[in-house]
């Protein structure tokens, strides 16, 4: 659509600007402020330069948490995106099944995150949980409280349970927007199921898939509440992701300087990775 | 032969969503199951359905103000946040969809970056900022804080819907003598009603499920139900039955909202941008 040049449009954007500035810019400035200063209490601050940043970047704690976060996001994306596509392709297209599927699938998305954690914490418990009891009955030694691998599996299954529906809903929306004429044309040409997917459905889903990928990446990279409730970052530090580490540092130990420096590094990593994914995926779109 | 192959895979295709939905519902069922049991029964016997169904857990929640006020608090700030987010996002989305102005692209991108900000980063500065304004433990504080991620989202969704409305409609209305506010309220808003519904749905959803910021900004008067759950569990020595009942009750508002917008979800996803 042709847009007219009109600087008065700023007035329409102003409320958003003021509101977001209040909830984003001011807090962010506080963080920046803390990240370059040190204090001995009494609200007396002095300049610390980039010391905190060096501290964070040189600590194993940061790199370990970052690695765990990256592995977690990678596994989540590798499972949820293909699974979401497969489920969306097999959803009913019309009839009573559509609203039933949509409502039931959207259900996990609207459960508060700590309740999601509670649900899985209970579900996986060996003494009172259905999953834990079933696995124990099958002779599988499963205990997410003590075994790091079990803890990871639990968190991944939980996240798949929690968020695959978002991918499904997005893909489904992309699929229903394809006009019937496309399928009829494909049928006349004798196209196989695979080529229908490859040349009609996948291109049409590209935009929603980009959104799904970015949202899932950002949210899995920021994950806090669910693992905090289920494992509390343990056993040991095996499920301590960046957010958990950060909150521990800022509110638990009140190490404002390092916590602020970590905050900024964390935010920059998310921005950078999101920007890279976005650029790579949109340029490949333009070529294809 | 060729016609035989296609229907077979199609006939079995309902299995995929069905298995997935069973996987989704099992843990929820387990929670519901537990919520109708006494804690002693939960701990002593293992059964797929309650042996002695009881409403005790729900009675505890509905008679204790420290429990049910949590629901009222949560719903209050979620509704406030949805109203604020959609109201301020409407004119901004209109500006982005219709006009070019100085720094528009940068502004749009900057707004979206706020969606990427980890709440953990903001927890501490939010606490200090809202303390300075004396807003700690008020509903409005949480509502405004949640605007951090909901306003950008609402702008993004609404902009997508508004771009789908032809510009000729605006121009025709002006020629017919409509002033801008009248045109916006009388003609434009009804045209993108489903978009507003979708945006409101997502604002409601993300505000309802968020806990870290909501918990940081509240102590007693505006404490969300989700936070009440964590506290009571640690204090009362794990009353699993009440915990499960509280969990079930937090699922209900979301389920109701989904039910009302069920016909718009797919459409909204396709037309809008989320």
XYZ file of C-alpha atoms in Angstrom:
562
model
C 0.000 0.000 0.000
C 1.224 3.492 -0.866
C 1.766 5.432 2.337
C 1.640 9.210 2.570
C 4.434 11.077 4.297
C 2.959 12.718 7.375
C 5.012 13.644 10.406
C 1.877 14.426 12.380
C 1.444 10.658 12.674
C 3.897 10.996 15.547
C 1.049 12.249 17.694
C -0.736 8.958 17.221
C 2.337 7.018 18.223
C 3.005 9.227 21.199
C 0.921 7.348 23.813
C 2.668 4.085 22.946
C 6.008 5.818 23.035
C 5.422 7.335 26.467
C 4.098 4.116 27.920
C 6.844 1.887 26.575
C 9.479 4.447 27.470
C 8.229 4.378 31.033
C 8.252 0.596 31.235
C 11.347 -0.073 29.148
C 13.725 2.860 28.805
C 13.808 4.003 32.410
C 14.373 0.496 33.828
C 16.957 -0.199 31.165
C 18.818 2.984 32.084
C 18.829 1.835 35.716
C 20.413 -1.406 34.599
C 23.035 0.391 32.521
C 23.705 2.642 35.486
C 24.322 -0.267 37.824
C 26.449 -2.125 35.312
C 29.171 0.527 35.325
C 29.203 1.407 39.025
C 30.141 -0.187 42.307
C 28.874 0.516 45.783
C 29.689 -0.141 49.422
C 26.133 0.606 50.449
C 24.582 3.874 51.685
C 23.676 4.732 48.111
C 27.226 5.834 47.413
C 28.239 4.757 43.977
C 31.494 5.098 42.149
C 32.582 4.419 38.616
C 33.570 0.840 37.901
C 33.930 1.061 34.139
C 33.699 -2.241 32.357
C 34.871 -4.319 35.332
C 31.524 -6.021 35.807
C 31.320 -6.928 32.162
C 34.786 -8.462 32.301
C 33.841 -10.339 35.477
C 30.757 -11.811 33.824
C 32.484 -12.665 30.559
C 35.341 -14.355 32.384
C 33.171 -16.443 34.690
C 32.470 -20.099 33.907
C 29.076 -19.656 35.488
C 27.960 -17.354 32.678
C 29.300 -19.514 29.851
C 27.833 -22.686 31.360
C 24.390 -21.123 31.723
C 24.597 -19.692 28.210
C 25.576 -23.086 26.754
C 22.700 -24.779 28.566
C 20.328 -22.124 27.257
C 21.507 -22.524 23.672
C 21.263 -26.324 23.803
C 17.794 -26.076 25.321
C 16.557 -23.656 22.638
C 18.066 -25.783 19.866
C 16.397 -28.984 21.099
C 13.072 -27.217 21.618
C 13.061 -25.747 18.121
C 14.150 -29.026 16.523
C 11.200 -30.817 18.097
C 8.433 -28.228 18.176
C 8.638 -26.780 14.664
C 8.465 -30.105 12.703
C 5.947 -31.570 15.147
C 3.787 -28.464 14.870
C 3.834 -28.664 11.065
C 2.894 -32.361 11.058
C -0.005 -31.823 13.441
C -1.267 -28.770 11.553
C -1.204 -30.728 8.263
C -3.366 -33.443 9.794
C -5.911 -31.160 11.439
C -9.482 -31.374 10.170
C -10.246 -28.598 7.679
C -13.935 -28.168 8.416
C -16.729 -29.465 10.589
C -17.171 -29.823 14.317
C -13.613 -31.099 14.760
C -12.064 -27.704 14.032
C -13.256 -25.721 17.066
C -12.734 -28.737 19.344
C -9.134 -29.142 18.188
C -8.421 -25.408 18.412
C -9.852 -24.983 21.894
C -8.192 -28.079 23.352
C -4.850 -27.337 21.718
C -4.813 -23.725 22.850
C -5.451 -24.784 26.435
C -1.807 -25.154 27.580
C -0.995 -21.706 26.187
C -3.303 -20.026 28.687
C -2.135 -21.760 31.811
C 0.022 -19.523 34.039
C 3.637 -20.565 33.656
C 4.183 -21.567 37.237
C 1.045 -23.713 37.110
C 2.545 -25.407 34.043
C 5.559 -26.067 36.231
C 3.373 -27.352 39.046
C 1.429 -29.632 36.708
C 4.607 -31.287 35.457
C 6.217 -31.339 38.867
C 3.243 -33.328 40.156
C 2.842 -35.396 36.985
C 6.459 -36.532 37.040
C 6.773 -37.348 40.726
C 7.600 -40.958 41.381
C 5.350 -41.165 44.443
C 2.152 -39.400 43.348
C 2.510 -38.591 39.633
C 0.981 -40.563 36.798
C 4.087 -40.293 34.628
C 6.544 -41.075 37.401
C 4.506 -44.031 38.631
C 4.015 -45.415 35.128
C 7.704 -45.190 34.320
C 8.592 -46.802 37.639
C 6.110 -49.598 36.953
C 7.775 -50.160 33.585
C 11.052 -50.576 35.415
C 12.550 -47.328 34.177
C 14.632 -45.599 36.778
C 13.315 -42.053 36.460
C 13.808 -39.294 38.985
C 13.942 -35.697 37.811
C 14.983 -34.437 41.214
C 18.254 -36.338 41.314
C 19.181 -37.270 37.784
C 20.260 -34.356 35.515
C 19.308 -36.206 32.330
C 15.828 -36.961 33.666
C 15.489 -33.312 34.682
C 16.376 -32.218 31.154
C 13.998 -34.697 29.557
C 11.214 -33.516 31.860
C 11.821 -29.859 30.992
C 11.925 -30.578 27.266
C 8.767 -32.685 27.295
C 7.128 -29.977 29.384
C 8.074 -27.263 26.915
C 6.876 -29.370 23.978
C 3.623 -29.893 25.853
C 3.360 -26.199 26.638
C 4.287 -24.535 23.355
C 3.895 -26.877 20.355
C 0.289 -25.694 20.124
C 1.488 -22.205 19.266
C 3.345 -23.588 16.243
C 0.308 -25.711 15.345
C -2.077 -22.752 15.495
C 0.230 -20.561 13.421
C 0.775 -23.238 10.767
C -2.911 -24.078 10.702
C -3.746 -20.419 10.122
C -1.262 -20.375 7.248
C -2.803 -23.523 5.783
C -6.445 -22.415 5.898
C -5.532 -19.238 4.048
C -4.560 -21.297 0.965
C -7.399 -21.105 -1.586
C -8.928 -24.423 -2.675
C -8.055 -23.647 -6.277
C -4.382 -24.380 -5.508
C -5.188 -27.916 -4.378
C -7.474 -28.516 -7.336
C -4.764 -27.401 -9.720
C -2.295 -29.711 -7.968
C -4.748 -32.602 -8.268
C -5.198 -32.010 -11.998
C -1.428 -31.996 -12.403
C -1.271 -35.275 -10.462
C 1.028 -33.804 -7.811
C 2.102 -36.161 -5.021
C 1.372 -35.480 -1.354
C 4.990 -34.441 -0.901
C 5.054 -31.970 -3.778
C 1.800 -30.423 -2.596
C 3.504 -29.865 0.728
C 6.794 -28.704 -0.750
C 5.472 -26.349 -3.437
C 2.114 -25.157 -2.109
C 1.806 -25.546 1.644
C 5.345 -24.828 2.789
C 5.741 -21.558 0.832
C 2.373 -20.397 2.139
C 3.408 -21.184 5.699
C 6.755 -19.449 5.414
C 5.680 -16.210 7.059
C 3.914 -17.818 9.986
C 6.801 -20.263 10.398
C 9.216 -17.352 10.667
C 7.055 -15.859 13.395
C 6.744 -19.217 15.161
C 10.474 -19.776 14.988
C 11.323 -16.323 16.338
C 8.727 -16.436 19.123
C 9.797 -19.907 20.211
C 13.451 -18.966 20.110
C 12.985 -15.798 22.145
C 10.703 -17.366 24.715
C 12.744 -20.536 25.193
C 15.833 -18.402 25.574
C 14.131 -16.346 28.292
C 12.594 -19.341 30.058
C 12.438 -18.862 33.806
C 9.300 -19.813 35.659
C 8.725 -23.392 34.477
C 12.206 -24.822 35.180
C 12.352 -22.779 38.373
C 9.209 -24.465 39.658
C 10.050 -27.965 38.445
C 13.737 -28.273 39.165
C 14.768 -24.978 40.770
C 17.820 -25.038 38.496
C 19.004 -28.358 39.832
C 20.062 -31.032 40.366
C 23.275 -29.143 41.020
C 23.324 -26.475 38.350
C 22.323 -28.752 35.507
C 19.174 -26.834 34.595
C 20.252 -23.344 35.653
C 19.478 -21.220 32.612
C 20.516 -17.583 32.204
C 17.271 -16.173 33.611
C 17.442 -18.340 36.709
C 21.068 -17.412 37.239
C 20.269 -13.743 36.774
C 17.400 -13.664 39.253
C 19.505 -15.580 41.745
C 22.247 -12.991 41.361
C 20.070 -9.880 41.408
C 17.414 -10.687 43.988
C 18.952 -13.584 45.895
C 22.484 -12.303 46.397
C 21.807 -8.637 45.542
C 24.954 -8.440 43.401
C 23.656 -5.480 41.448
C 26.736 -4.749 39.375
C 27.346 -8.207 37.894
C 23.605 -8.814 37.596
C 23.170 -5.598 35.616
C 26.116 -6.413 33.376
C 24.732 -9.906 32.815
C 21.310 -8.401 32.014
C 22.765 -6.253 29.276
C 24.856 -9.059 27.782
C 21.802 -11.344 27.903
C 19.550 -8.830 26.173
C 22.168 -8.150 23.498
C 22.558 -11.878 22.774
C 18.803 -12.243 22.235
C 18.683 -9.160 20.017
C 21.668 -10.305 17.989
C 20.458 -13.883 17.484
C 16.912 -12.759 16.636
C 18.293 -10.307 14.114
C 20.514 -12.990 12.541
C 17.638 -15.480 12.265
C 15.345 -12.814 10.870
C 17.861 -11.685 8.259
C 18.825 -15.198 7.199
C 15.218 -16.359 6.922
C 13.933 -13.312 5.068
C 16.806 -13.232 2.576
C 16.377 -16.920 1.751
C 12.707 -16.059 1.287
C 13.551 -13.361 -1.223
C 15.778 -15.737 -3.213
C 13.372 -18.640 -3.172
C -5.350 -48.115 -7.186
C -4.322 -44.501 -7.117
C -7.545 -43.432 -5.479
C -7.128 -46.136 -2.867
C -3.862 -44.843 -1.471
C -4.886 -41.257 -0.763
C -8.009 -41.997 1.342
C -6.141 -44.432 3.589
C -3.618 -41.844 4.780
C -6.416 -39.324 4.993
C -8.625 -41.642 6.983
C -5.864 -42.133 9.514
C -4.898 -38.456 9.673
C -7.311 -37.769 12.524
C -5.073 -39.947 14.678
C -2.284 -37.348 14.739
C -4.238 -34.496 16.363
C -6.046 -36.995 18.588
C -2.849 -38.466 20.009
C -1.486 -34.962 20.468
C -4.600 -33.809 22.317
C -4.491 -36.875 24.584
C -0.873 -35.984 25.368
C -1.978 -32.433 26.181
C -4.866 -33.472 28.362
C -3.196 -36.218 30.421
C -1.243 -33.938 32.781
C -4.246 -31.620 33.089
C -6.474 -34.588 33.863
C -4.060 -35.668 36.555
C -4.286 -32.249 38.168
C -8.105 -32.291 38.047
C -8.077 -35.817 39.452
C -5.904 -34.718 42.353
C -8.013 -31.652 43.048
C -10.960 -33.894 43.999
C -8.948 -35.991 46.442
C -8.008 -35.451 50.055
C -4.281 -34.905 50.468
C -4.053 -38.079 52.516
C -5.598 -40.039 49.656
C -3.181 -38.482 47.167
C -0.227 -39.550 49.270
C -1.433 -42.986 50.343
C -3.243 -44.518 47.382
C -2.612 -44.345 43.672
C -5.762 -44.307 41.562
C -6.747 -43.011 38.168
C -9.868 -41.367 39.561
C -10.823 -40.144 43.050
C -11.969 -42.977 45.320
C -13.717 -40.602 47.719
C -14.469 -37.511 45.631
C -14.413 -34.406 47.788
C -14.957 -30.698 47.228
C -12.953 -29.824 50.336
C -10.055 -28.343 48.338
C -12.336 -26.005 46.418
C -14.155 -25.042 49.615
C -10.844 -24.060 51.174
C -10.093 -21.756 48.270
C -13.517 -20.128 48.035
C -13.803 -19.455 51.758
C -10.302 -18.136 52.419
C -9.849 -14.499 51.287
C -6.091 -14.939 50.927
C -6.896 -17.481 48.203
C -9.808 -16.044 46.309
C -8.565 -12.455 46.417
C -5.656 -13.740 44.333
C -8.086 -14.490 41.505
C -9.685 -11.083 41.752
C -6.258 -9.432 41.711
C -5.088 -11.404 38.702
C -8.218 -10.733 36.703
C -8.183 -7.032 37.642
C -4.690 -6.330 36.391
C -5.055 -8.559 33.333
C -8.212 -6.734 32.231
C -6.650 -3.348 32.981
C -3.585 -4.280 30.975
C -5.653 -5.521 28.016
C -7.667 -2.294 27.979
C -4.598 -0.052 28.182
C -2.621 -2.035 25.621
C -5.345 -2.129 22.985
C -6.376 1.507 23.521
C -2.910 2.973 23.063
C -2.011 0.507 20.328
C -4.984 1.410 18.096
C -3.891 4.913 17.008
C -0.245 3.867 16.826
C -1.037 0.872 14.624
C -3.118 3.156 12.419
C -0.193 5.548 12.067
C 2.184 2.704 11.159
C -0.218 1.198 8.627
C -1.191 4.464 6.878
C 1.636 6.954 7.120
C 5.347 7.275 6.660
C 6.997 9.524 9.181
C 10.403 10.417 10.502
C 11.981 7.341 12.077
C 8.945 5.112 11.643
C 10.873 1.938 10.778
C 13.320 2.411 13.654
C 10.486 3.052 16.058
C 8.643 -0.077 14.939
C 11.734 -2.210 15.341
C 12.508 -0.690 18.723
C 8.998 -1.510 19.881
C 9.463 -5.129 18.839
C 12.780 -5.419 20.659
C 10.838 -4.946 23.877
C 9.063 -8.194 23.130
C 12.516 -9.802 23.206
C 13.541 -8.374 26.558
C 13.801 -11.116 29.187
C 11.479 -10.303 32.113
C 14.278 -11.373 34.449
C 16.278 -8.353 33.262
C 13.477 -6.017 34.263
C 12.457 -7.494 37.581
C 14.805 -5.481 39.778
C 14.671 -2.080 37.996
C 10.881 -2.360 37.848
C 10.767 -2.825 41.560
C 12.851 0.298 42.141
C 10.996 2.374 39.564
C 7.552 1.546 40.888
C 8.710 1.998 44.478
C 9.835 5.503 43.573
C 6.340 6.256 42.283
C 4.694 4.593 45.269
C 2.935 2.126 42.995
C 4.176 -1.107 44.526
C 1.401 -3.561 45.326
C -1.204 -1.889 43.116
C -3.015 -3.427 40.186
C -2.125 -0.563 37.913
C 1.596 -1.173 38.467
C 1.396 -4.718 37.147
C -0.917 -3.600 34.330
C 1.563 -0.945 33.200
C 4.567 -3.216 33.630
C 2.978 -5.864 31.423
C 2.559 -3.221 28.720
C 6.272 -3.726 28.142
C 5.600 -6.811 26.062
C 1.872 -6.462 25.314
C 1.817 -3.015 23.699
C 4.403 -3.927 21.036
C 2.525 -7.132 20.369
C -0.834 -5.331 20.087
C 0.654 -2.743 17.725
C 2.131 -5.508 15.608
C -1.096 -7.498 15.344
C -3.333 -4.475 14.746
C -0.991 -3.063 12.131
C -1.326 -6.324 10.218
C -5.106 -6.159 10.298
C -5.253 -2.454 9.423
C -2.981 -2.892 6.423
C -5.595 -5.305 5.097
C -8.217 -2.526 4.992
C -8.034 -0.590 1.697
C -7.056 3.023 2.028
C -9.911 4.058 -0.259
C -12.268 3.501 2.666
C -10.526 6.246 4.668
C -10.607 8.631 1.723
C -14.255 7.991 0.945
C -15.181 8.679 4.558
C -13.315 11.992 4.536
C -15.069 13.015 1.312
C -18.371 12.157 2.965
C -17.499 14.678 5.653
C -16.441 12.425 8.488
C -13.948 13.927 10.911
C -10.998 11.709 11.788
C -12.159 10.647 15.298
C -15.679 9.948 14.053
C -14.414 7.987 11.088
C -12.060 6.011 13.318
C -14.680 5.033 15.883
C -17.722 4.628 13.613
C -16.215 3.063 10.511
C -12.670 1.888 11.018
C -12.896 0.152 14.390
C -15.878 -2.025 13.352
C -13.939 -3.042 10.234
C -11.051 -4.426 12.257
C -13.181 -5.760 15.112
C -11.802 -9.276 14.736
C -8.277 -7.860 14.814
C -9.044 -6.074 18.063
C -10.409 -9.351 19.403
C -7.244 -11.198 18.474
C -5.002 -8.496 19.934
C -7.022 -8.482 23.145
C -6.809 -12.260 23.309
C -3.022 -12.200 23.109
C -2.703 -9.364 25.627
C -4.952 -11.261 28.008
C -2.979 -14.445 27.470
C 0.506 -13.037 28.014
C -0.559 -10.971 31.007
C -2.406 -13.885 32.575
C 0.481 -16.339 32.317
C 3.286 -13.986 33.378
C 4.396 -14.376 36.951
C 7.922 -13.087 37.491
C 7.119 -9.378 37.082
C 3.687 -9.640 38.664
C 5.192 -11.289 41.726
C 8.040 -8.793 42.003
C 5.687 -5.799 41.987
C 3.161 -7.063 44.504
C 3.234 -8.044 48.151
C -0.298 -8.563 49.451
C -3.016 -6.281 48.081
C -2.524 -7.047 44.417
C -0.857 -10.436 44.624
C -1.723 -12.665 41.658
C -3.225 -16.079 42.258
C -0.254 -17.808 40.685
C 2.028 -16.234 43.291
C -0.357 -17.110 46.101
C 0.052 -20.703 45.035
C 3.821 -20.726 45.398
C 3.685 -19.086 48.813
C 0.991 -21.244 50.326
C 2.650 -24.396 49.155
C 5.874 -23.627 50.926
C 4.108 -22.407 54.081
C 1.528 -25.129 54.665
C 3.826 -28.067 54.038
C 2.489 -29.146 50.678
C -1.258 -29.449 50.729
C -1.326 -31.171 47.337
C -5.105 -31.228 47.079
C -5.532 -27.468 47.538
C -2.572 -26.811 45.260
C -4.177 -28.924 42.523
C -7.559 -27.217 42.986
C -5.937 -23.779 42.745
C -4.147 -24.901 39.595
C -7.380 -26.123 38.035
C -9.043 -22.796 38.838
C -6.260 -20.861 37.069
C -6.920 -22.871 33.907
C -10.615 -21.963 33.786
C -10.443 -18.230 32.824
C -8.074 -19.062 29.965
C -10.309 -21.875 28.775
C -13.328 -19.527 28.792
C -11.464 -16.884 26.804
C -10.357 -19.449 24.206
C -13.902 -20.729 23.893
C -15.210 -17.262 23.085
C -12.563 -16.455 20.496
C -12.307 -19.957 18.989
C -13.630 -18.903 15.591
C -11.290 -15.953 15.366
C -8.068 -17.664 16.400
C -7.233 -19.259 13.066
C -8.491 -16.296 11.068
C -6.658 -13.884 13.300
C -3.400 -15.746 13.031
C -3.672 -15.735 9.244
C -4.650 -12.091 8.764
C -2.671 -10.626 11.573
C 0.968 -11.141 12.155
C 1.328 -13.111 15.304
